Amino acid sequence: MRLREPANRVSPRAKSMWRIGAVSEGTFTGVAVAIGLRFAFDVTPTWWAVVLALLAIIIYSVAVPEWRYRVHRWEVTDTAAYTQKGWWSRERRIAPMSRIQTVDFTEGAIERLFGLASVTITTASAAGALSIDALRRDDALALVDELTHAADADEGDAT
Amino acid sequence: MSIDGPPPVNLYGQPFVEPPQPENDAAGWQRLDPRMLAVLPAREVIRFLPALLVIFFAGSASGGSGWQFLGILVPVALGVYRYYTTSYRIGDARVELRSGAINRRATTVQLDRVRTVDLSAELLQRLFGLVTLKIGTATGGGDGDRLDLDGLPAERGARLRDQLLGRVAATDLGEADDAPDAVEAPAPEVEITRFRGRWLRYAPLTSLGLAIAGGLFGLAAQFGQMADVGDRLADSEASAVSVPGPVLIGGIVVVVATMIVVFAVAGYAVTNWAFRLTRRDDSFVVRRGLFTTREITLDADRVAGASLIEGLGVRAAGGARLQAIVTGLDATESGSAVLVPPAPAHESTHAAGRVLGDDTPATTELVDHGPAAARRRRVRALVPASLLVGAVVIAVALSDLSWWWLLIATPLLPAAAALAADRVRSLGHTLGDGILTSRSGSVVRQRDMLHVEHVIGWNLRATWFQRRQGLVTLVGTTAGGSQRITVLDVPEDLAVAVADRATPGLVDQFASAAAD
């Protein structure tokens, strides 16, 4: 018996958001490294090193968000929540509805620009938190509603 | 508050409720036992001892007129001040502790959130028949409140401990509060295991022993460097030292080894002397300590499982230690979850059987994870070792690094091969009778045994390499200990089958009919 993928994807706008994040992260790191090399070790990066670095950033910003978008999926049923995340190290998490303790709705500054939001589900175990990033804002609100109603329906204190 | 307009509501549309007012009356506050008037100043004097000694010697050296003796008044006054400014109150729903007059601290613990109640007694307290009652409300994975009632008479402390734990159990079951004297005679205890002198032989073999060894070697190296021992040994003929070099080195090694053994054994004895693990009704009681005795009570409901841990040295001597997996106690508090310190393996496995309620998980054969997992163990052990040896070879060949390094580096390869073989043998899991058992590791081999009703959810993690080989690392999340039980590098269909058998109805709704 194997597990299939969760049914739903996150918003396609996630790719753009992750791309912008990757580009800015890569550029910032590259510039910081170049400055560091220049002033600490007195090494001026050659033109081909710069080209290589730019190539790496481009590949990272084009390929990885696409991969991440394909992998990041989620599904919620009557009895459980199921998520899949990660590009190199793929992690699938399943948590039963009856053991959900909190449902968090967060909108980072960049997420808000794209009209996206994240939902985090925590259980009594610190290792068992599920998170779904970059959902459309309305979808995220609807999901939070659905989860809190389902969790309310279950008795017990979910420890 | 005016009543114009709609009543205030919170995010869920429920009306605000005033929180219960704290009891501000001054009734019911008690001081610590009067005998603490002797213990607290003595404790402060010991704490201040280094400073006092400095003052004393400085004073005598400069020929002062006895002012240095006044220094002792400071810690004594501090101890007396602590006694008179500490008070506690045990109410129906909470325990409160107030301390200090200049810096006031008030700690409150709700009785229904109490998770652990332990007794401990330092040497000074034992002289006067006093104990410290430590109340903890640790919640899984986070900081909890701690409240220490530091100086109760021993019988009162024990009775209070039973009451608090009794109340906790009663609240869990939703029963009414019984009369406080319902717990009169202590419940009968069944002994599971107790300390024996021969357990001391495991002391130098533990990681603590190795740490002491490392520390002593570092110290010796530092000392040797300062005294130029190497040069001295080189011209031992020329100097007046009549002992030949090798004998001197041998002598030093023997002395250092003896010191390691002595320190390690002393450390083990101080922590674990008179160790006893017993079962009393529905809790496990651990008692240990030579100077400071501790008595830790673990509610059997909260003991989700146990881990049998064998460090390399201890395993070579046929020993193991047992640690409880306790819900509501996170990994940072693992010291209070010790069930058996390093002891003969049969003692630890016997205790594991009694704690789990089942003898098989501690000794049963485990399901092999297949050739792919074995390959991964071998690659992960041999590749770093090969790279290191390769680097040393290159360095010796190309630069003027001495040949000695090659002699030191080459044994790394067979050692890594042996490590890999041991890891392959150790890796395995099984699910039987509601207990999930998982074992892995070589230098520290750990067998985790968990009651599956304590598994909350499942994580299946696979790197790109693992996915190619059809392997996955299965993690069952729990609310206790390290918050998870890990089954490393297991074929995916086995992993899903285990998860499905352990928590029926959770995982099969996501199963795929055909293979991916």
XYZ file of C-alpha atoms in Angstrom:
675
model
C 0.000 0.000 0.000
C 1.369 3.418 -0.892
C 0.118 6.893 -0.270
C -1.213 8.963 -3.132
C -0.649 12.704 -3.330
C -3.072 15.069 -1.612
C -5.799 16.300 -3.917
C -5.488 20.082 -3.887
C -2.791 22.436 -5.038
C -2.025 25.873 -3.707
C -2.515 29.041 -5.698
C -0.428 29.393 -8.912
C 0.515 32.882 -7.761
C 2.722 31.105 -5.258
C 5.239 30.493 -8.022
C 5.626 34.208 -8.687
C 5.950 34.926 -4.984
C 8.573 32.264 -4.474
C 10.433 33.422 -7.578
C 10.669 36.969 -6.355
C 11.779 35.636 -2.986
C 14.432 33.451 -4.570
C 15.752 36.252 -6.788
C 16.032 38.735 -3.944
C 17.541 36.121 -1.620
C 20.057 35.049 -4.251
C 21.027 38.576 -5.202
C 21.405 39.642 -1.608
C 23.563 36.624 -0.760
C 25.639 37.095 -3.907
C 26.292 40.757 -3.237
C 27.090 40.056 0.419
C 29.557 37.318 -0.548
C 31.165 39.550 -3.167
C 31.564 42.405 -0.699
C 32.887 40.023 1.927
C 35.418 38.540 -0.457
C 36.491 41.993 -1.540
C 37.050 43.485 1.873
C 37.963 40.522 4.053
C 40.092 38.507 1.680
C 40.842 41.139 -0.934
C 39.586 38.902 -3.738
C 37.783 40.421 -6.686
C 35.431 37.881 -8.267
C 36.239 37.212 -11.903
C 33.639 37.739 -14.598
C 33.008 34.041 -15.106
C 32.371 33.552 -11.376
C 29.762 36.289 -11.568
C 28.186 34.645 -14.609
C 28.093 31.292 -12.826
C 26.515 32.851 -9.774
C 23.877 34.580 -11.892
C 23.160 31.314 -13.672
C 22.741 29.549 -10.344
C 20.336 32.227 -9.137
C 18.334 32.008 -12.353
C 18.067 28.229 -12.158
C 17.123 28.445 -8.484
C 14.419 31.023 -9.164
C 12.949 29.332 -12.198
C 13.178 25.646 -11.435
C 12.741 25.392 -7.689
C 9.459 27.325 -7.348
C 8.004 25.260 -10.171
C 9.119 22.063 -8.426
C 7.862 23.307 -5.077
C 4.483 24.254 -6.604
C 4.113 20.769 -8.060
C 4.909 19.136 -4.744
C 3.045 21.378 -2.318
C -0.435 19.903 -1.980
C -3.046 19.596 0.712
C -6.277 17.766 1.479
C -8.767 17.837 4.323
C -11.330 15.090 4.931
C -13.823 14.425 7.727
C -11.262 12.654 9.819
C -7.838 13.944 8.843
C -5.674 16.649 7.319
C -2.953 15.684 4.847
C -0.190 17.881 3.411
C 2.836 17.359 1.186
C 5.733 19.800 1.008
C 9.343 20.145 0.015
C 11.347 19.942 -3.178
C 14.524 18.034 -2.281
C 13.254 16.400 0.869
C 9.573 15.691 0.406
C 7.537 15.385 3.569
C 3.974 14.123 3.832
C 2.135 14.800 7.061
C -1.145 13.334 8.263
C -2.933 14.541 11.384
C -6.293 13.319 12.682
C -9.011 15.914 13.017
C -9.676 14.912 16.627
C -6.140 15.836 17.722
C -5.952 19.286 16.133
C -5.273 21.911 18.784
C -4.964 25.223 16.949
C -5.561 26.503 13.441
C -3.505 29.578 12.549
C -4.102 31.939 9.657
C -1.105 34.103 8.739
C -0.473 36.655 6.008
C 3.138 37.710 5.602
C 3.854 41.098 4.082
C 4.850 39.605 0.718
C 1.975 37.128 0.807
C -0.444 40.003 1.237
C 0.872 41.686 -1.936
C -0.072 38.569 -3.879
C -3.367 38.075 -2.093
C -2.141 34.863 -0.488
C -2.114 33.477 3.053
C -0.866 30.487 5.034
C -2.696 28.105 7.301
C -0.900 26.218 10.083
C -2.471 23.343 11.978
C -0.887 22.341 15.270
C -1.410 19.219 17.338
C -0.197 18.299 20.790
C 3.097 17.180 19.296
C 5.693 19.788 18.399
C 6.765 17.564 15.509
C 3.267 17.257 14.142
C 2.385 20.738 12.889
C 1.034 20.894 9.340
C 1.329 24.040 7.264
C -0.099 25.013 3.921
C 1.633 28.031 2.392
C 0.483 30.375 -0.316
C -3.196 29.619 -0.533
C -5.525 32.194 -2.051
C -6.751 34.325 0.784
C -10.386 33.318 0.420
C -9.458 29.662 0.186
C -7.388 30.000 3.328
C -10.249 31.628 5.242
C -12.655 28.952 4.085
C -10.219 26.242 5.139
C -9.784 27.759 8.585
C -13.565 27.876 8.966
C -13.945 24.273 7.902
C -11.208 23.086 10.248
C -12.430 24.963 13.292
C -15.960 23.669 12.801
C -14.738 20.119 12.366
C -12.482 20.399 15.411
C -15.351 21.867 17.467
C -17.502 18.904 16.550
C -14.986 16.546 18.128
C -15.027 16.256 21.933
C -11.966 16.068 24.077
C -9.053 18.374 24.669
C -6.907 16.937 21.902
C -3.877 16.117 24.039
C -18.852 49.747 31.759
C -21.782 51.339 29.953
C -24.430 49.105 28.453
C -25.006 51.178 25.341
C -24.883 49.286 22.131
C -24.323 45.549 21.673
C -22.368 43.650 24.350
C -18.703 43.156 23.454
C -17.947 39.896 21.690
C -14.743 38.069 20.817
C -13.659 36.767 17.392
C -16.033 33.829 17.518
C -19.071 35.908 18.367
C -19.110 34.764 21.987
C -19.631 37.383 24.689
C -16.661 38.373 26.809
C -16.554 36.722 30.228
C -14.842 38.412 33.149
C -11.874 36.309 34.246
C -12.105 35.005 37.844
C -10.661 37.497 40.308
C -7.543 36.343 42.179
C -8.014 35.752 45.859
C -6.505 38.782 47.479
C -7.238 37.887 51.052
C -4.248 37.297 53.284
C -5.627 34.138 54.837
C -4.002 30.769 54.618
C -0.371 31.801 54.005
C 2.147 29.573 55.739
C 5.854 29.858 56.293
C 8.316 27.111 55.598
C 9.177 24.704 58.372
C 11.102 26.447 61.210
C 13.992 24.059 60.786
C 14.705 25.844 57.527
C 16.033 28.681 59.705
C 19.065 26.465 60.105
C 19.177 25.117 56.567
C 18.752 28.321 54.553
C 21.625 30.264 56.178
C 23.870 27.196 55.957
C 23.054 26.917 52.249
C 23.896 30.574 51.696
C 27.171 30.221 53.589
C 28.160 27.344 51.327
C 27.226 29.380 48.297
C 29.309 32.310 49.512
C 32.189 30.130 50.659
C 34.697 31.073 47.929
C 34.131 34.779 48.539
C 34.294 34.289 52.316
C 37.576 32.421 52.077
C 39.071 35.179 49.945
C 37.940 37.828 52.414
C 39.211 35.798 55.342
C 42.662 35.245 53.916
C 42.932 38.797 52.644
C 41.913 40.059 56.051
C 44.385 37.866 57.971
C 47.178 38.675 55.565
C 46.758 42.399 55.976
C 46.532 41.988 59.705
C 43.026 43.357 60.069
C 41.375 43.606 63.436
C 38.930 40.741 62.899
C 36.642 42.512 60.435
C 36.924 39.561 58.119
C 34.838 37.446 60.488
C 31.911 39.775 59.984
C 31.764 38.565 56.382
C 29.932 35.468 57.534
C 27.040 37.569 58.779
C 26.027 38.436 55.218
C 25.007 34.956 54.041
C 23.458 34.169 57.417
C 21.364 37.323 57.238
C 20.436 36.473 53.641
C 19.277 33.006 54.677
C 17.179 34.365 57.529
C 15.730 37.013 55.226
C 14.771 34.313 52.719
C 13.046 32.332 55.424
C 10.944 35.209 56.671
C 9.966 36.477 53.251
C 8.861 33.149 51.764
C 5.340 31.922 52.237
C 3.039 29.559 50.438
C -0.641 28.739 50.321
C -2.441 25.670 49.077
C -6.003 26.423 48.098
C -8.798 24.450 46.501
C -7.756 25.195 42.969
C -4.221 26.525 43.120
C -0.908 26.578 44.920
C 0.766 29.927 45.471
C 4.274 30.834 46.521
C 5.424 34.308 47.507
C 9.030 35.240 48.078
C 11.095 38.338 48.672
C 10.353 41.712 50.175
C 12.431 43.940 47.917
C 12.055 41.905 44.723
C 8.682 40.291 45.153
C 7.846 37.156 43.257
C 4.538 35.378 43.265
C 4.111 32.071 41.487
C 0.748 30.443 41.055
C 0.084 26.976 39.764
C -3.395 25.730 38.916
C -3.932 22.351 40.502
C -5.554 20.831 37.460
C -2.542 21.731 35.347
C -0.071 19.992 37.630
C 1.800 17.361 35.660
C 4.727 16.333 37.862
C 5.243 16.325 41.609
C 8.674 15.302 42.805
C 10.390 15.242 46.156
C 14.049 15.985 46.624
C 16.166 16.429 49.707
C 19.682 17.820 49.932
C 22.054 16.566 52.573
C 21.358 19.529 54.845
C 17.630 19.012 54.550
C 17.931 15.313 55.248
C 19.724 16.081 58.503
C 16.604 17.904 59.672
C 14.064 15.591 58.073
C 12.915 18.105 55.458
C 12.144 17.791 51.759
C 11.593 20.079 48.796
C 8.383 19.562 46.891
C 8.783 20.387 43.195
C 5.571 20.975 41.316
C 5.716 21.207 37.557
C 3.147 21.986 34.896
C 5.255 21.210 31.870
C 3.222 21.016 28.692
C 4.574 19.164 25.699
C 7.232 21.037 23.787
C 7.060 24.224 25.821
C 8.141 25.786 29.082
C 6.013 25.001 32.060
C 5.706 26.657 35.393
C 7.776 25.282 38.224
C 6.964 25.828 41.845
C 9.372 24.618 44.537
C 8.166 24.365 48.116
C 11.562 24.327 49.670
C 11.396 23.043 53.230
C 8.495 20.887 54.246
C 8.675 18.109 56.836
C 9.222 14.813 55.064
C 5.904 13.191 55.966
C 3.960 16.321 55.101
C 5.766 16.583 51.790
C 4.983 12.992 50.906
C 1.351 13.366 51.894
C 1.052 16.569 49.896
C 2.611 14.858 46.915
C 0.043 12.069 47.090
C -2.751 14.586 47.473
C -1.647 16.687 44.542
C -1.272 13.663 42.310
C -4.526 12.289 43.622
C -6.258 15.526 42.794
C -4.783 15.563 39.338
C -6.095 12.081 38.703
C -9.491 12.979 40.138
C -9.784 16.041 37.913
C -8.852 13.986 34.872
C -11.688 11.612 35.585
C -14.072 14.444 36.450
C -14.716 13.081 39.942
C -15.559 15.196 42.932
C -12.795 16.221 45.267
C -12.260 13.639 48.014
C -11.571 14.506 51.635
C -7.884 15.319 52.112
C -7.340 12.476 54.553
C -8.575 9.882 52.100
C -4.934 9.091 51.349
C -3.895 7.753 54.749
C -1.706 4.714 54.496
C 0.813 4.766 51.632
C -0.170 2.372 48.866
C 1.862 -0.834 48.607
C 4.824 -0.651 46.277
C 6.038 -3.421 44.034
C 9.722 -3.249 43.339
C 10.860 -3.525 39.750
C 14.575 -3.052 40.070
C 17.111 -1.709 42.528
C 20.716 -0.554 42.503
C 23.464 -3.076 42.984
C 27.147 -2.391 43.527
C 28.184 -4.027 40.297
C 26.285 -1.404 38.327
C 29.183 0.927 39.082
C 31.311 -0.819 36.510
C 29.287 0.826 33.756
C 30.143 4.279 35.028
C 33.417 4.886 33.155
C 31.917 3.500 29.960
C 29.129 5.999 29.636
C 29.300 9.197 27.642
C 29.894 10.957 30.936
C 32.975 8.804 31.470
C 34.179 9.645 27.980
C 33.579 13.331 28.606
C 35.620 13.135 31.801
C 38.303 11.281 29.858
C 38.347 13.967 27.211
C 38.557 16.667 29.830
C 41.408 14.989 31.683
C 43.344 14.354 28.499
C 42.923 17.960 27.493
C 44.158 19.056 30.884
C 47.114 16.676 30.736
C 48.015 17.869 27.256
C 47.885 21.459 28.403
C 50.021 20.693 31.422
C 52.425 18.656 29.361
C 52.784 21.484 26.905
C 53.465 23.957 29.643
C 56.069 21.758 31.302
C 57.704 20.848 27.974
C 57.316 17.194 28.785
C 58.107 16.174 25.236
C 61.481 17.851 25.239
C 62.240 16.568 28.704
C 61.530 13.009 27.631
C 63.731 13.444 24.571
C 66.816 14.244 26.600
C 66.033 12.006 29.512
C 69.586 10.742 29.337
C 71.036 14.206 29.555
C 68.846 15.394 32.422
C 68.634 14.052 35.927
C 65.418 12.140 35.287
C 66.265 8.525 35.948
C 62.995 7.026 34.716
C 63.114 5.978 31.020
C 60.700 7.771 28.679
C 58.291 4.952 27.777
C 57.849 3.980 31.413
C 57.069 7.580 32.267
C 54.454 7.779 29.524
C 53.004 4.462 30.605
C 52.855 5.710 34.175
C 51.048 8.875 33.161
C 48.498 6.894 31.137
C 47.789 4.617 34.102
C 47.352 7.571 36.446
C 45.014 9.364 34.037
C 42.972 6.221 33.417
C 42.595 5.665 37.146
C 41.451 9.236 37.612
C 38.851 8.809 34.871
C 37.510 5.675 36.499
C 37.417 7.259 39.937
C 35.627 10.425 38.784
C 33.134 8.553 36.636
C 32.320 6.026 39.349
C 32.000 8.792 41.918
C 29.654 10.750 39.656
C 27.508 7.692 39.001
C 27.406 6.781 42.692
C 26.393 10.263 43.755
C 23.525 10.339 41.258
C 22.321 6.760 41.408
C 23.133 5.370 44.837
C 20.213 3.490 46.385
C 18.355 3.616 43.066
C 14.937 1.966 43.209
C 12.236 1.709 40.592
C 8.872 0.633 41.991
C 5.277 0.546 40.918
C 2.703 1.984 43.269
C -0.908 1.617 42.143
C -1.008 3.521 38.883
C 2.313 5.284 39.000
C 5.997 4.501 38.814
C 8.296 5.846 41.510
C 11.995 6.392 40.949
C 14.212 7.053 43.960
C 17.914 7.763 43.738
C 20.747 9.862 45.064
C 23.539 9.702 47.594
C 23.718 13.214 49.043
C 20.659 14.755 47.462
C 17.887 12.187 47.254
C 15.200 12.559 44.647
C 11.871 10.834 44.438
C 10.161 11.140 41.069
C 6.635 9.923 40.458
C 5.456 9.168 36.947
C 1.761 8.639 36.350
C 1.365 5.367 34.455
C -1.185 6.914 32.080
C 1.370 9.430 30.974
C 4.140 6.905 30.394
C 3.619 6.475 26.681
C 6.525 4.121 26.218
C 10.188 3.583 26.952
C 13.548 3.801 25.198
C 16.283 1.264 25.735
C 19.542 3.106 25.088
C 22.919 1.416 24.701
C 26.014 3.556 24.290
C 28.931 1.807 22.652
C 30.972 1.370 25.812
C 28.031 0.296 27.913
C 26.826 -2.145 25.256
C 30.278 -3.738 25.049
C 30.038 -4.466 28.768
C 26.578 -5.972 28.414
C 24.611 -3.042 29.790
C 21.836 -0.682 28.794
C 19.790 2.112 30.287
C 16.071 2.740 30.163
C 14.335 6.040 29.753
C 10.599 6.683 29.855
C 8.725 8.459 27.075
C 6.370 10.662 29.055
C 3.611 12.801 27.586
C 3.788 16.321 28.863
C 7.513 16.110 29.487
C 9.677 17.392 26.657
C 13.173 16.293 25.741
C 14.845 18.953 27.884
C 13.522 17.277 30.992
C 14.804 13.862 30.109
C 16.642 13.729 33.427
C 13.375 13.152 35.222
C 12.386 10.368 32.893
C 15.193 7.967 33.809
C 13.759 4.562 34.631
C 17.001 2.603 34.892
C 20.512 4.135 34.819
C 23.273 2.211 33.000
C 22.799 -1.297 34.369
C 23.081 -4.919 33.203
C 20.990 -5.376 30.071
C 18.669 -7.958 31.602
C 17.698 -5.506 34.364
C 16.808 -2.827 31.852
C 14.855 -5.181 29.611
C 13.023 -6.623 32.608
C 12.107 -3.103 33.734
C 11.018 -2.252 30.196
C 8.685 -5.217 30.199
C 7.124 -4.161 33.486
C 6.748 -0.526 32.454
C 5.212 -1.323 29.078
C 3.055 -4.111 30.422
C 4.505 -6.434 27.802
C 7.802 -8.320 27.794
C 8.206 -8.812 24.065
C 9.047 -5.375 22.635
C 12.328 -5.138 24.498
C 13.702 -8.413 23.173
C 11.750 -9.276 20.071
C 13.257 -9.772 16.605
C 12.770 -6.812 14.346
C 11.670 -6.624 10.724
C 14.576 -5.984 8.390
C 14.361 -2.891 6.201
C 15.744 -4.539 3.091
C 18.844 -4.207 0.935
C 18.253 -0.584 -0.071
C 18.331 0.569 3.541
C 21.430 -1.521 4.182
C 23.112 0.104 1.192
C 22.293 3.536 2.549
C 23.845 2.693 5.942
C 27.004 1.495 4.263
C 27.289 4.497 1.970
C 26.705 6.948 4.786
C 29.391 5.334 6.933
C 32.019 4.605 4.290
C 31.888 7.715 2.102
C 33.013 10.242 4.731
C 35.698 7.865 5.998
C 36.992 7.240 2.453
C 37.044 10.940 1.705
C 39.007 11.628 4.865
C 41.536 8.870 4.230
C 41.845 9.986 0.602
C 42.519 13.550 1.702
C 45.200 12.375 4.133
C 46.837 10.224 1.463
C 46.926 13.145 -0.939
C 48.273 15.464 1.737
C 51.024 13.014 2.714
C 51.970 12.427 -0.915
C 51.979 16.033 -2.038
C 53.115 17.961 1.007
C 55.475 17.167 3.820
C 52.854 15.891 6.216
C 54.427 13.178 8.340
C 53.768 9.480 7.602
C 52.346 9.040 11.099
C 49.098 10.620 9.951
C 48.678 7.824 7.429
C 49.028 5.294 10.210
C 46.365 7.087 12.220
C 44.006 7.569 9.267
C 44.038 4.104 7.661
C 42.246 2.211 10.463
C 39.312 4.570 9.829
C 38.239 2.479 6.840
C 37.751 -0.891 8.554
C 36.277 0.984 11.519
C 33.739 2.632 9.208
C 32.960 -0.746 7.633
C 32.355 -2.251 11.069
C 30.172 0.731 11.990
C 28.140 0.267 8.814
C 27.652 -3.459 9.436
C 26.521 -2.791 12.995
C 24.106 -0.106 11.849
C 22.606 -2.470 9.300
C 22.132 -5.110 11.978
C 20.600 -2.643 14.405
C 18.086 -1.154 12.001
C 14.617 -2.582 12.292
C 11.091 -2.115 13.555
C 8.029 -4.081 14.505
C 4.438 -3.462 15.460
C 2.862 -5.916 17.852
C 0.058 -5.816 20.439
C -0.319 -2.076 20.269
C 3.349 -1.266 20.747
C 5.511 0.141 17.969
C 9.186 -0.732 18.352
C 11.927 0.957 16.338
C 15.673 0.509 16.684
C 18.576 2.222 14.968
C 22.069 3.500 15.563
C 25.378 1.963 16.395
C 27.497 4.254 18.533
C 24.341 4.953 20.488
C 21.855 2.205 19.780
C 18.356 3.121 20.754
C 15.247 0.962 20.837
C 12.122 3.076 21.136
C 8.972 1.315 22.239
C 5.751 3.299 22.167
C 2.114 2.477 22.828
C 0.447 3.378 19.547
C -2.524 5.081 21.177
C -0.088 7.888 21.974
C 0.764 8.427 18.327
C -1.035 11.533 17.144
C -0.164 11.712 13.437
C 2.380 10.525 10.914
C 5.117 12.233 8.903
C 6.724 10.443 5.984
C 9.922 12.111 4.896
C 11.991 11.123 1.870
C 14.945 12.857 0.260
C 15.451 12.530 -3.460
C 17.888 9.643 -2.840
C 15.426 7.838 -0.616
C 12.611 8.282 -3.139
C 14.706 6.678 -5.859
C 15.186 3.619 -3.666
C 11.592 3.449 -2.525
C 12.532 4.261 1.065
C 10.933 6.659 3.466
C 11.567 7.732 7.043
C 8.406 7.194 9.033
C 7.862 9.462 12.002
C 5.010 8.976 14.433
C 4.349 12.207 16.285
C 3.591 12.081 19.998
C 3.110 14.588 22.763
C 5.936 13.285 24.913
C 9.705 13.064 25.126
C 11.306 13.984 21.834
C 7.831 14.438 20.334
C 8.300 11.623 17.838
C 9.170 7.998 17.232
C 11.302 7.521 14.147
C 11.500 4.480 11.913
C 14.484 5.153 9.700
C 14.829 4.203 6.028
C 11.939 1.796 5.721
C 10.389 0.696 2.390
C 7.372 2.863 1.705
C 4.779 0.123 1.546
C 5.954 -1.277 4.884
C 5.768 2.215 6.371
C 2.220 2.838 5.205
C 1.176 -0.635 6.351
C 2.590 0.011 9.826
C 0.881 3.398 10.038
C -2.394 1.857 8.945
C -2.239 -0.982 11.476
C -1.203 1.358 14.263
C -3.881 4.000 13.664
C -6.662 2.308 11.671
C -8.861 4.548 9.573
C -6.433 7.431 9.392
C -4.028 6.581 6.633
C -5.938 4.215 4.353
C -8.212 6.975 3.053
C -5.134 8.404 1.338
C -3.850 5.133 -0.048
C -3.474 4.665 -3.775
C -4.759 1.514 -5.419
C -1.952 1.238 -7.937
C 1.755 1.653 -7.234
C 3.076 5.173 -7.932
